[in-house]
Coordinates of C-alpha atoms in Angstrom, one line a residue:
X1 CA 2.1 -7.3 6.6
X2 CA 1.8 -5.4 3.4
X3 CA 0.0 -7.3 1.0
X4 CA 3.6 -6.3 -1.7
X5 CA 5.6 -8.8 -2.2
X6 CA 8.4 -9.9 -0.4
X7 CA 10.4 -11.0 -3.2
X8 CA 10.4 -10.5 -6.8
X9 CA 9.9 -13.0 -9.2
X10 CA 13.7 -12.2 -11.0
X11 CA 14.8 -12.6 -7.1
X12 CA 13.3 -15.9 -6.9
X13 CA 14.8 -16.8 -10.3
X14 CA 18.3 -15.8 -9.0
X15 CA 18.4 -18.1 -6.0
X16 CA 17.5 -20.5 -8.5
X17 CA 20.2 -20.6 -10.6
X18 CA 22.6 -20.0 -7.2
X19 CA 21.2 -23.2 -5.6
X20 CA 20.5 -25.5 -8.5
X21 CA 23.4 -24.0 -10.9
X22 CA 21.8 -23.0 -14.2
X23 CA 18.6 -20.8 -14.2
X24 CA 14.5 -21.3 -14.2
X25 CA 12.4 -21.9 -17.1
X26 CA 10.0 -19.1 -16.0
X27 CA 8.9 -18.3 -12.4
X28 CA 4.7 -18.4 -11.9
X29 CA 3.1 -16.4 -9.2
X30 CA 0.1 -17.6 -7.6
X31 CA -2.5 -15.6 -5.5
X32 CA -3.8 -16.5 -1.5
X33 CA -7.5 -15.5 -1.0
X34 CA -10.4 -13.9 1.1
X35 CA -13.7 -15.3 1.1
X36 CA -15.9 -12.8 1.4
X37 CA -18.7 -14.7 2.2
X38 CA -19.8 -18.5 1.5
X39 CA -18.0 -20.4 4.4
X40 CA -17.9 -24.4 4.4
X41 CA -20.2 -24.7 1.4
X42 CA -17.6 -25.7 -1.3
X43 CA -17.6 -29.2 -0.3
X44 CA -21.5 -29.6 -0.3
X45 CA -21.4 -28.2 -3.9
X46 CA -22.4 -24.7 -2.8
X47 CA -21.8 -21.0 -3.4
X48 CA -18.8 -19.0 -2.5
X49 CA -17.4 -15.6 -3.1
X50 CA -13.8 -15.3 -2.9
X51 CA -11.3 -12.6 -3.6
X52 CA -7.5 -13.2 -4.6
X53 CA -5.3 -11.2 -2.3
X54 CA -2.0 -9.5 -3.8
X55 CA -0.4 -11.9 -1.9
X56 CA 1.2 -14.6 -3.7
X57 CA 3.6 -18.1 -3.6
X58 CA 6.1 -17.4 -6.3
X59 CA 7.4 -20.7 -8.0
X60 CA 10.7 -21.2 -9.8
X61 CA 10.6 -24.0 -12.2
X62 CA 12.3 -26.1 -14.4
X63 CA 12.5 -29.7 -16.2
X64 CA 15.0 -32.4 -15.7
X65 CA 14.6 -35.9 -17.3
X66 CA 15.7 -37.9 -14.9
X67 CA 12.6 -38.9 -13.0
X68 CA 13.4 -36.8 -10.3
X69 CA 11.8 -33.9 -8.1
X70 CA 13.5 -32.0 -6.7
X71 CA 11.8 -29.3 -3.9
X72 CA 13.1 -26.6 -2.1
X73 CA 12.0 -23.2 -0.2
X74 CA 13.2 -20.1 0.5
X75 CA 12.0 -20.1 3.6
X76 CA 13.5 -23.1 4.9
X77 CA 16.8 -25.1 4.5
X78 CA 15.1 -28.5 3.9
X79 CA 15.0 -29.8 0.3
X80 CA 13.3 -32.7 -0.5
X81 CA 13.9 -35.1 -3.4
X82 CA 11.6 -38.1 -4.5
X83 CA 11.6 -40.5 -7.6
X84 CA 8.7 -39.3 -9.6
X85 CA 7.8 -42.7 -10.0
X86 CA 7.5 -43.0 -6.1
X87 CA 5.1 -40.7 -5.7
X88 CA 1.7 -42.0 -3.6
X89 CA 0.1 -40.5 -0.7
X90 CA 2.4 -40.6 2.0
X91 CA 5.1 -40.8 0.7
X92 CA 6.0 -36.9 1.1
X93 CA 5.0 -34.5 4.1
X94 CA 5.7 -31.5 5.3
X95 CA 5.2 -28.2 3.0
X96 CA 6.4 -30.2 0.0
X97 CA 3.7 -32.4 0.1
X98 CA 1.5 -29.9 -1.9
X99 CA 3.6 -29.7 -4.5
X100 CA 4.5 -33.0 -4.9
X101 CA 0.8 -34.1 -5.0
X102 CA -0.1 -31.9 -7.7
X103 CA 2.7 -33.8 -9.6
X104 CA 1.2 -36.8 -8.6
X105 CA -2.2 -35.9 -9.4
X106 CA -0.9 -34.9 -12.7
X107 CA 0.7 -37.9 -13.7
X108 CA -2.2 -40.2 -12.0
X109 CA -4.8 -38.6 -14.3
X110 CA -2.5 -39.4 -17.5
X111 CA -1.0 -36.3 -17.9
X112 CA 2.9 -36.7 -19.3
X113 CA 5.1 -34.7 -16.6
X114 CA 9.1 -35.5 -15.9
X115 CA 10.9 -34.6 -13.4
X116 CA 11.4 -31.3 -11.6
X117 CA 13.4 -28.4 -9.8
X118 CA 11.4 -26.3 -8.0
X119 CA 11.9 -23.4 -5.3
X120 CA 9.3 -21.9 -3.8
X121 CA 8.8 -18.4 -2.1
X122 CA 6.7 -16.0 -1.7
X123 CA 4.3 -14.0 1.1
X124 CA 1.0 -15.4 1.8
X125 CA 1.3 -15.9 5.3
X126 CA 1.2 -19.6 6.5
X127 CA -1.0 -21.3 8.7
X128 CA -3.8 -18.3 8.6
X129 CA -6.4 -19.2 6.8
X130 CA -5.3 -17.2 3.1
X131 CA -5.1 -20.5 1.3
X132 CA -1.4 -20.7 1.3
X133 CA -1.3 -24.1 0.6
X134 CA -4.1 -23.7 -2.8
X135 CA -1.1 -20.8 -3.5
X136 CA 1.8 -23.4 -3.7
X137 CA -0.3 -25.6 -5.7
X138 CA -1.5 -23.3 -7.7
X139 CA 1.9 -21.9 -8.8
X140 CA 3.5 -25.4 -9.3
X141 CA 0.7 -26.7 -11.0
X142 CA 0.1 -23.9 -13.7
X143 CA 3.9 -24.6 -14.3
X144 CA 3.8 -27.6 -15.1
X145 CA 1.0 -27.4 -17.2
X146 CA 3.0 -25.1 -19.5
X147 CA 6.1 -26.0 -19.6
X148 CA 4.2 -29.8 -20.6
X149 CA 1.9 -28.2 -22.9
X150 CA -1.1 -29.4 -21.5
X151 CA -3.8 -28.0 -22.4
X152 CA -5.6 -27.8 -19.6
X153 CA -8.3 -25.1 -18.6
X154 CA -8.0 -23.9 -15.5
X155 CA -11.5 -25.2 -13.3
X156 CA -10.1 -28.3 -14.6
X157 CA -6.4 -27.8 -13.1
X158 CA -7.9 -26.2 -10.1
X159 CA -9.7 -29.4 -9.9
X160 CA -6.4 -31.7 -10.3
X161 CA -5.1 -29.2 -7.4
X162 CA -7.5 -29.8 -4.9
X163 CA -7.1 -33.7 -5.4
X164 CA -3.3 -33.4 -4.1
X165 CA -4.8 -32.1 -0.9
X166 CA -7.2 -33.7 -0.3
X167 CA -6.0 -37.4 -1.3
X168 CA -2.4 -36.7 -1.5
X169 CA -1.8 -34.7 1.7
X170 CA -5.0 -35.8 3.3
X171 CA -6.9 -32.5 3.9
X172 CA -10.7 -32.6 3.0
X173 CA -10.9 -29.2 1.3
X174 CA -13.4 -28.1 -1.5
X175 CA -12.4 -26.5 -4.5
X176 CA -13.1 -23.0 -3.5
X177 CA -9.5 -22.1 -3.0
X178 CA -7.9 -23.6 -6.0
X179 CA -10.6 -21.7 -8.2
X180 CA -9.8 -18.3 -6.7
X181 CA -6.3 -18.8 -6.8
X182 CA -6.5 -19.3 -10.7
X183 CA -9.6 -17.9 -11.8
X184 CA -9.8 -14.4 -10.0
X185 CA -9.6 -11.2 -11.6
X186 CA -8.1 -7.9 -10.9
X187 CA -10.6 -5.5 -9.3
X188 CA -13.5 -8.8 -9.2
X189 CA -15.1 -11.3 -7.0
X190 CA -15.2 -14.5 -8.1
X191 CA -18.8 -15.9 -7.6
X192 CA -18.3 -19.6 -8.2
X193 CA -21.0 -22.4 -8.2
X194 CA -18.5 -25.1 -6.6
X195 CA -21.1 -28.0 -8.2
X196 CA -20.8 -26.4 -11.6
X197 CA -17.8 -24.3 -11.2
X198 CA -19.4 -21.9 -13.4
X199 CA -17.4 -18.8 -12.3
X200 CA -18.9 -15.2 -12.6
X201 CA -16.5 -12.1 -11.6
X202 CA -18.8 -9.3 -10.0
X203 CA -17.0 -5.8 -9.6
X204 CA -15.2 -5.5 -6.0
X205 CA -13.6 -1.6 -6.8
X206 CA -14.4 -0.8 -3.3
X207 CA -12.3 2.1 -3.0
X208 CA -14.4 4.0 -5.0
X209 CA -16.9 4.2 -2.7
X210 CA -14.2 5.7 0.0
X211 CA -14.1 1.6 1.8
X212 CA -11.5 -0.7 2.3
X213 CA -11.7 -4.7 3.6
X214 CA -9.1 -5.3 6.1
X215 CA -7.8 -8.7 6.9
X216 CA -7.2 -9.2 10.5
X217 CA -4.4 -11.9 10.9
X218 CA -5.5 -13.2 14.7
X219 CA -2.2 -15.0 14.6
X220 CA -4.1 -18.0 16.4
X221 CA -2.6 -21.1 14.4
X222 CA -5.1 -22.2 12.2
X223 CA -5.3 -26.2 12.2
X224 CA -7.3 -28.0 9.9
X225 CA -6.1 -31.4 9.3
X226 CA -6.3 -31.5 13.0
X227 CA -9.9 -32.9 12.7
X228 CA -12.1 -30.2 13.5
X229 CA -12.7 -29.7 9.3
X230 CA -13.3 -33.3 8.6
X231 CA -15.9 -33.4 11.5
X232 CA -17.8 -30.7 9.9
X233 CA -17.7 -31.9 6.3
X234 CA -18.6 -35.5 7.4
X235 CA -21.2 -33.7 9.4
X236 CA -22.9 -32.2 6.2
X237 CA -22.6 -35.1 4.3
X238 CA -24.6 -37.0 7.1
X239 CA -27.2 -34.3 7.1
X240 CA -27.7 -34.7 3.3
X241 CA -27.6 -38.2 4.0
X242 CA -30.6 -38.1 6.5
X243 CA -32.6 -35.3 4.0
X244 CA -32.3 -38.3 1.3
X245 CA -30.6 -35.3 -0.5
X246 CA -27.4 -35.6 -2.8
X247 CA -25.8 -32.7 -0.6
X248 CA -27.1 -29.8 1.8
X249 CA -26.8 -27.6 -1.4
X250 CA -30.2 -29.0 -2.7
X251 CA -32.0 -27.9 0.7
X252 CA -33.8 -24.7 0.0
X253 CA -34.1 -21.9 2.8
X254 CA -37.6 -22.2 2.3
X255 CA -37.2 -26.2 3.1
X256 CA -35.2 -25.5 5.7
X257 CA -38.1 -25.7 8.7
X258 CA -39.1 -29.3 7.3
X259 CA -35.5 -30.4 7.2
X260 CA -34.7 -29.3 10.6
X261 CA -37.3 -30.8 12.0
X262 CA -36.1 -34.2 10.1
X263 CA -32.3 -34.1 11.9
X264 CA -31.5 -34.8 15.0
X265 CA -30.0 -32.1 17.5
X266 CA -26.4 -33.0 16.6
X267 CA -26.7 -32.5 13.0
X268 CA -29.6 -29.7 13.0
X269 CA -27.4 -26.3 13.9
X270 CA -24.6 -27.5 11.4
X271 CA -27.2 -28.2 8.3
X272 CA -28.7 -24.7 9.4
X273 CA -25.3 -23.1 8.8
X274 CA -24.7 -24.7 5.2
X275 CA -28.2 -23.5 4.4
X276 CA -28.8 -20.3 5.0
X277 CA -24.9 -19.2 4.2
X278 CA -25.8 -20.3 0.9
X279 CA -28.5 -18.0 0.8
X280 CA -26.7 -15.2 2.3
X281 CA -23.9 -15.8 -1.1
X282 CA -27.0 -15.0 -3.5
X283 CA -28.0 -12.3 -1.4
X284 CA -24.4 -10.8 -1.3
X285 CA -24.0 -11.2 -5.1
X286 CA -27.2 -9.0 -5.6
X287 CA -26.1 -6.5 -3.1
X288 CA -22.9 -5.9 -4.3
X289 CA -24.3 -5.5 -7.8
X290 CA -26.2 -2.5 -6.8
X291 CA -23.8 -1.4 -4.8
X292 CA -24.9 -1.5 -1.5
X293 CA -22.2 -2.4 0.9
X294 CA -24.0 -1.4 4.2
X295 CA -26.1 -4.6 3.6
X296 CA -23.6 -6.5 2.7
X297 CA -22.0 -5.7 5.8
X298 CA -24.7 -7.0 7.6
X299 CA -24.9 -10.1 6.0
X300 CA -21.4 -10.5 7.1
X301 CA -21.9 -10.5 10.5
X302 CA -25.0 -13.2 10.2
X303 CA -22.6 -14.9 8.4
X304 CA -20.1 -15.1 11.4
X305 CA -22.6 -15.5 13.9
X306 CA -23.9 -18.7 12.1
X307 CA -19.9 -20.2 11.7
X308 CA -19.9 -19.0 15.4
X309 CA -22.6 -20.6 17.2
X310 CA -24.4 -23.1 14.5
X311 CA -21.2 -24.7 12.9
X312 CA -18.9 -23.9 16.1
X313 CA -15.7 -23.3 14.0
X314 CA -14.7 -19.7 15.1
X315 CA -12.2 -19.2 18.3
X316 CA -11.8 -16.5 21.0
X317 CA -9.1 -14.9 18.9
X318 CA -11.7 -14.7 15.6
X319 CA -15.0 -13.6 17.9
X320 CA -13.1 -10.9 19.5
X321 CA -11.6 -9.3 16.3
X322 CA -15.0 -9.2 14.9
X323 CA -16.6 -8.0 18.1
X324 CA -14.0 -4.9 18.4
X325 CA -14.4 -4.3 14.3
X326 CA -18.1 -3.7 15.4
X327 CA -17.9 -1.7 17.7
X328 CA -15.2 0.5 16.1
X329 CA -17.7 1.4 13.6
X330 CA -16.8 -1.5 10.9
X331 CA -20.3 -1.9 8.8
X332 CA -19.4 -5.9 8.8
X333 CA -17.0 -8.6 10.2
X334 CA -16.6 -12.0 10.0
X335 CA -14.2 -15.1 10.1
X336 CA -13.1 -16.0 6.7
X337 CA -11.5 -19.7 5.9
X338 CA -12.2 -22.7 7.8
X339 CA -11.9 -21.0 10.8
X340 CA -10.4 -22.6 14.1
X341 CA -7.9 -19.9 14.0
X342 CA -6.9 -17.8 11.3
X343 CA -8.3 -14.3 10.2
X344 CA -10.6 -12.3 10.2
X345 CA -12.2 -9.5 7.5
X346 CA -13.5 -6.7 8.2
X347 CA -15.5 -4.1 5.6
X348 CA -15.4 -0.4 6.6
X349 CA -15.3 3.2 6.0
X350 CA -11.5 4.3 4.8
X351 CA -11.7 6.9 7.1
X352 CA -12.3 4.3 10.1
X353 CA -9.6 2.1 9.7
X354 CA -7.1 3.6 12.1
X355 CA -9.7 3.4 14.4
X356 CA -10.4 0.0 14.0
X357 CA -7.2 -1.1 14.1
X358 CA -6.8 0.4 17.4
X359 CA -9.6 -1.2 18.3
X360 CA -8.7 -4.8 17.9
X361 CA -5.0 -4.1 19.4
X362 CA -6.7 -3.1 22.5
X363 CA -8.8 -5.7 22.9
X364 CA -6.3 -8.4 22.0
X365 CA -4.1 -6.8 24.8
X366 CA -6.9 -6.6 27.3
X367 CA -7.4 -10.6 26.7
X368 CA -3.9 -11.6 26.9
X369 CA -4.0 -12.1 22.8
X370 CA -0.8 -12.0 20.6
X371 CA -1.0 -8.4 18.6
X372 CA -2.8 -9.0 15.8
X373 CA -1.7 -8.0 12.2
X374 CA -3.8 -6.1 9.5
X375 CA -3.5 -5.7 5.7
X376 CA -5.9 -4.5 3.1
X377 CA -7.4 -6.7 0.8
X378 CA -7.4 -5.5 -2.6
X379 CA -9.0 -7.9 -4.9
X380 CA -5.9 -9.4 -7.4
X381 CA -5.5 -11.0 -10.6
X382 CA -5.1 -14.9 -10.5
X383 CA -2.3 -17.0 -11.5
X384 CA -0.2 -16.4 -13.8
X385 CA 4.0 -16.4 -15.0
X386 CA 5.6 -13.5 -13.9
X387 CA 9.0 -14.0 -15.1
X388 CA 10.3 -15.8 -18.0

């Protein structure tokens, strides 16, 4: 893994016009993402800091006026076509359920869209926790927005996005990924207040200071919709519930004693987690600011030893990553996504990387792990049309 594309955007617009006989309107690009910190706060209305990775879903597209959709994939034979009238939750699964949802969510909130070719393609790897899935949407849904001339900003598309997953393909997500996958900036982290979503971009040009951030893909399938995210959002919203608070995002770290000592042992460790991550966002945001990365470093690891033992959604693949990062002489580590699989980050010296690396494959190998894969993370531009 590479972090280049694995196909252009005129490549995608050629199989285009080969499969569907006459070419695109335009192909739009759309960028997966890192958090760098800020896990499972998005849905209480917290603080995250994501960076876009150069990785990104490539979407071919253009209007028919029949009332039909039409999907289909470069990586996969299947094409799936659907009435646009048709459209409800349900009614579509599979990968082409996130793009068909962000046509429905379109046309549910009164938006005038027709029908559609689309084909897909890209490199943001599946299934690992690099928002993939806000990636498809993201592409598709910026797409249709121009090509219908809505005028649409884009916290407010990234909003329509999340609404295909979560009530369209029935995943509980917050609007972290959508944001980042439309909002970030070449060279910037996106610090985004997911109540608000005021957006601030803080300078991420980490090379210069001789570091790189290495994204460790575990290859340890990362399964969200298989309950394990819904517990933990349900979770924090009984926690707020039981604080007599709209949402763990108005519990203070300086409340946090009292507020613990109002929850009962289920719900205690995981309100600890939303709480103090938050914290550890604003901390971050400071830190990077002036420049201090060792720090930040160190928050990382808090921040993975809270998602670790307090919200229990790491895995044996994520801790030991992490752990052999550490010891290789990373300055910070940490799980980044939902977690239960997935990847990992890690922030270190350029120098160290090799070592690192060598690190991890050794310790995957000594634990009967799949060999891991590793890609910098350079922070990317959001999305955006790449080819007319």
């Amino acid at each position: 893994m590479t972090g280049t594309h694995t196909v252009s955007a005129e490549e995608v617009a050629g199989e285009f016009a080969r499969r569907y006989g006459r070419p695109p309107e335009g192909v739009w690009g759309a960028p997966g993402r890192v958090n760098l910190i800020g896990e499972h706060t998005d849905y209480v209305g917290g603080y995250v800091l994501p960076v876009a990775l150069p990785n990104r879903t490539l979407a071919a597209v253009r209007r028919r006026f029949d009332g039909r959709l039409v999907f289909a994939s470069t990586m996969t034979d299947e094409v799936v076509e659907v009435a646009l009238d048709e459209l409800a939750p349900g009614t579509v699964k599979g990968w082409a359920a996130y793009p068909a949802g962000v046509v429905w969510a379109l046309h549910t909130a009164g938006h005038d869209v027709v029908g559609t070719e689309v084909l897909v393609s890209g490199d943001v790897p599946v299934g690992s926790g690099l928002s993939s899935s806000a990636a498809l949407e993201c592409s598709v849904g910026l797409a249709l927005a121009e090509l219908s001339g809505l005028t649409l900003g884009r916290p407010e598309l990234a909003l329509l996005c999340q609404q295909a997953e979560n009530t369209f393909v029935g995943m509980p997500s917050g609007v972290m990924d959508q944001m980042a996958s439309l909002c970030c900036s070449e060279g910037y982290a996106l610090f985004l207040d997911c109540r608000s979503l005021h957006a601030e971009s803080v300078p991420f040009a980490i090379a210069d200071q001789g570091l790189v951030l290495l994204v460790i893909d575990t290859r340890a399938p990362h399964r969200l919709v298989d309950g394990g995210y819904a517990d933990r959002r349900m979770s924090a919203t009984e926690a707020a519930i039981a604080l007599g608070v709209a949402s763990l995002r108005d519990v203070s770290r300086e409340d946090l004693p009292d507020a613990l000592g109002r929850l009962d042992e289920r719900l205690r460790p995981r309100a600890r987690h939303v709480v103090t991550e938050n914290a550890r966002v604003l901390v971050t945001v400071d830190l990077m600011r002036a420049g201090d990365y060792a720090s930040v470093g160190q928050l990382m690891n808090m921040s993975h030893a809270s998602l670790r033992d307090d919200y229990e959604v790491s895995s044996p693949e994520l801790d030991t990553a992490v752990d052999a990062a550490l010891q290789a002489g990373a300055l910070g580590a940490r799980m980044t996504g939902g977690g239960f699989g997935g990847c990992a980050i890690a922030l270190l010296r350029h120098d160290r990387r090799e070592q690192v690396e060598r690190a991890v494959r050794d310790a995957y190998t000594e634990r009967g792990f799949d060999e891991p894969r590793f890609f910098p993370a350079t922070a990317s531009a959001g999305a955006h049309r790449e080819a007319p």
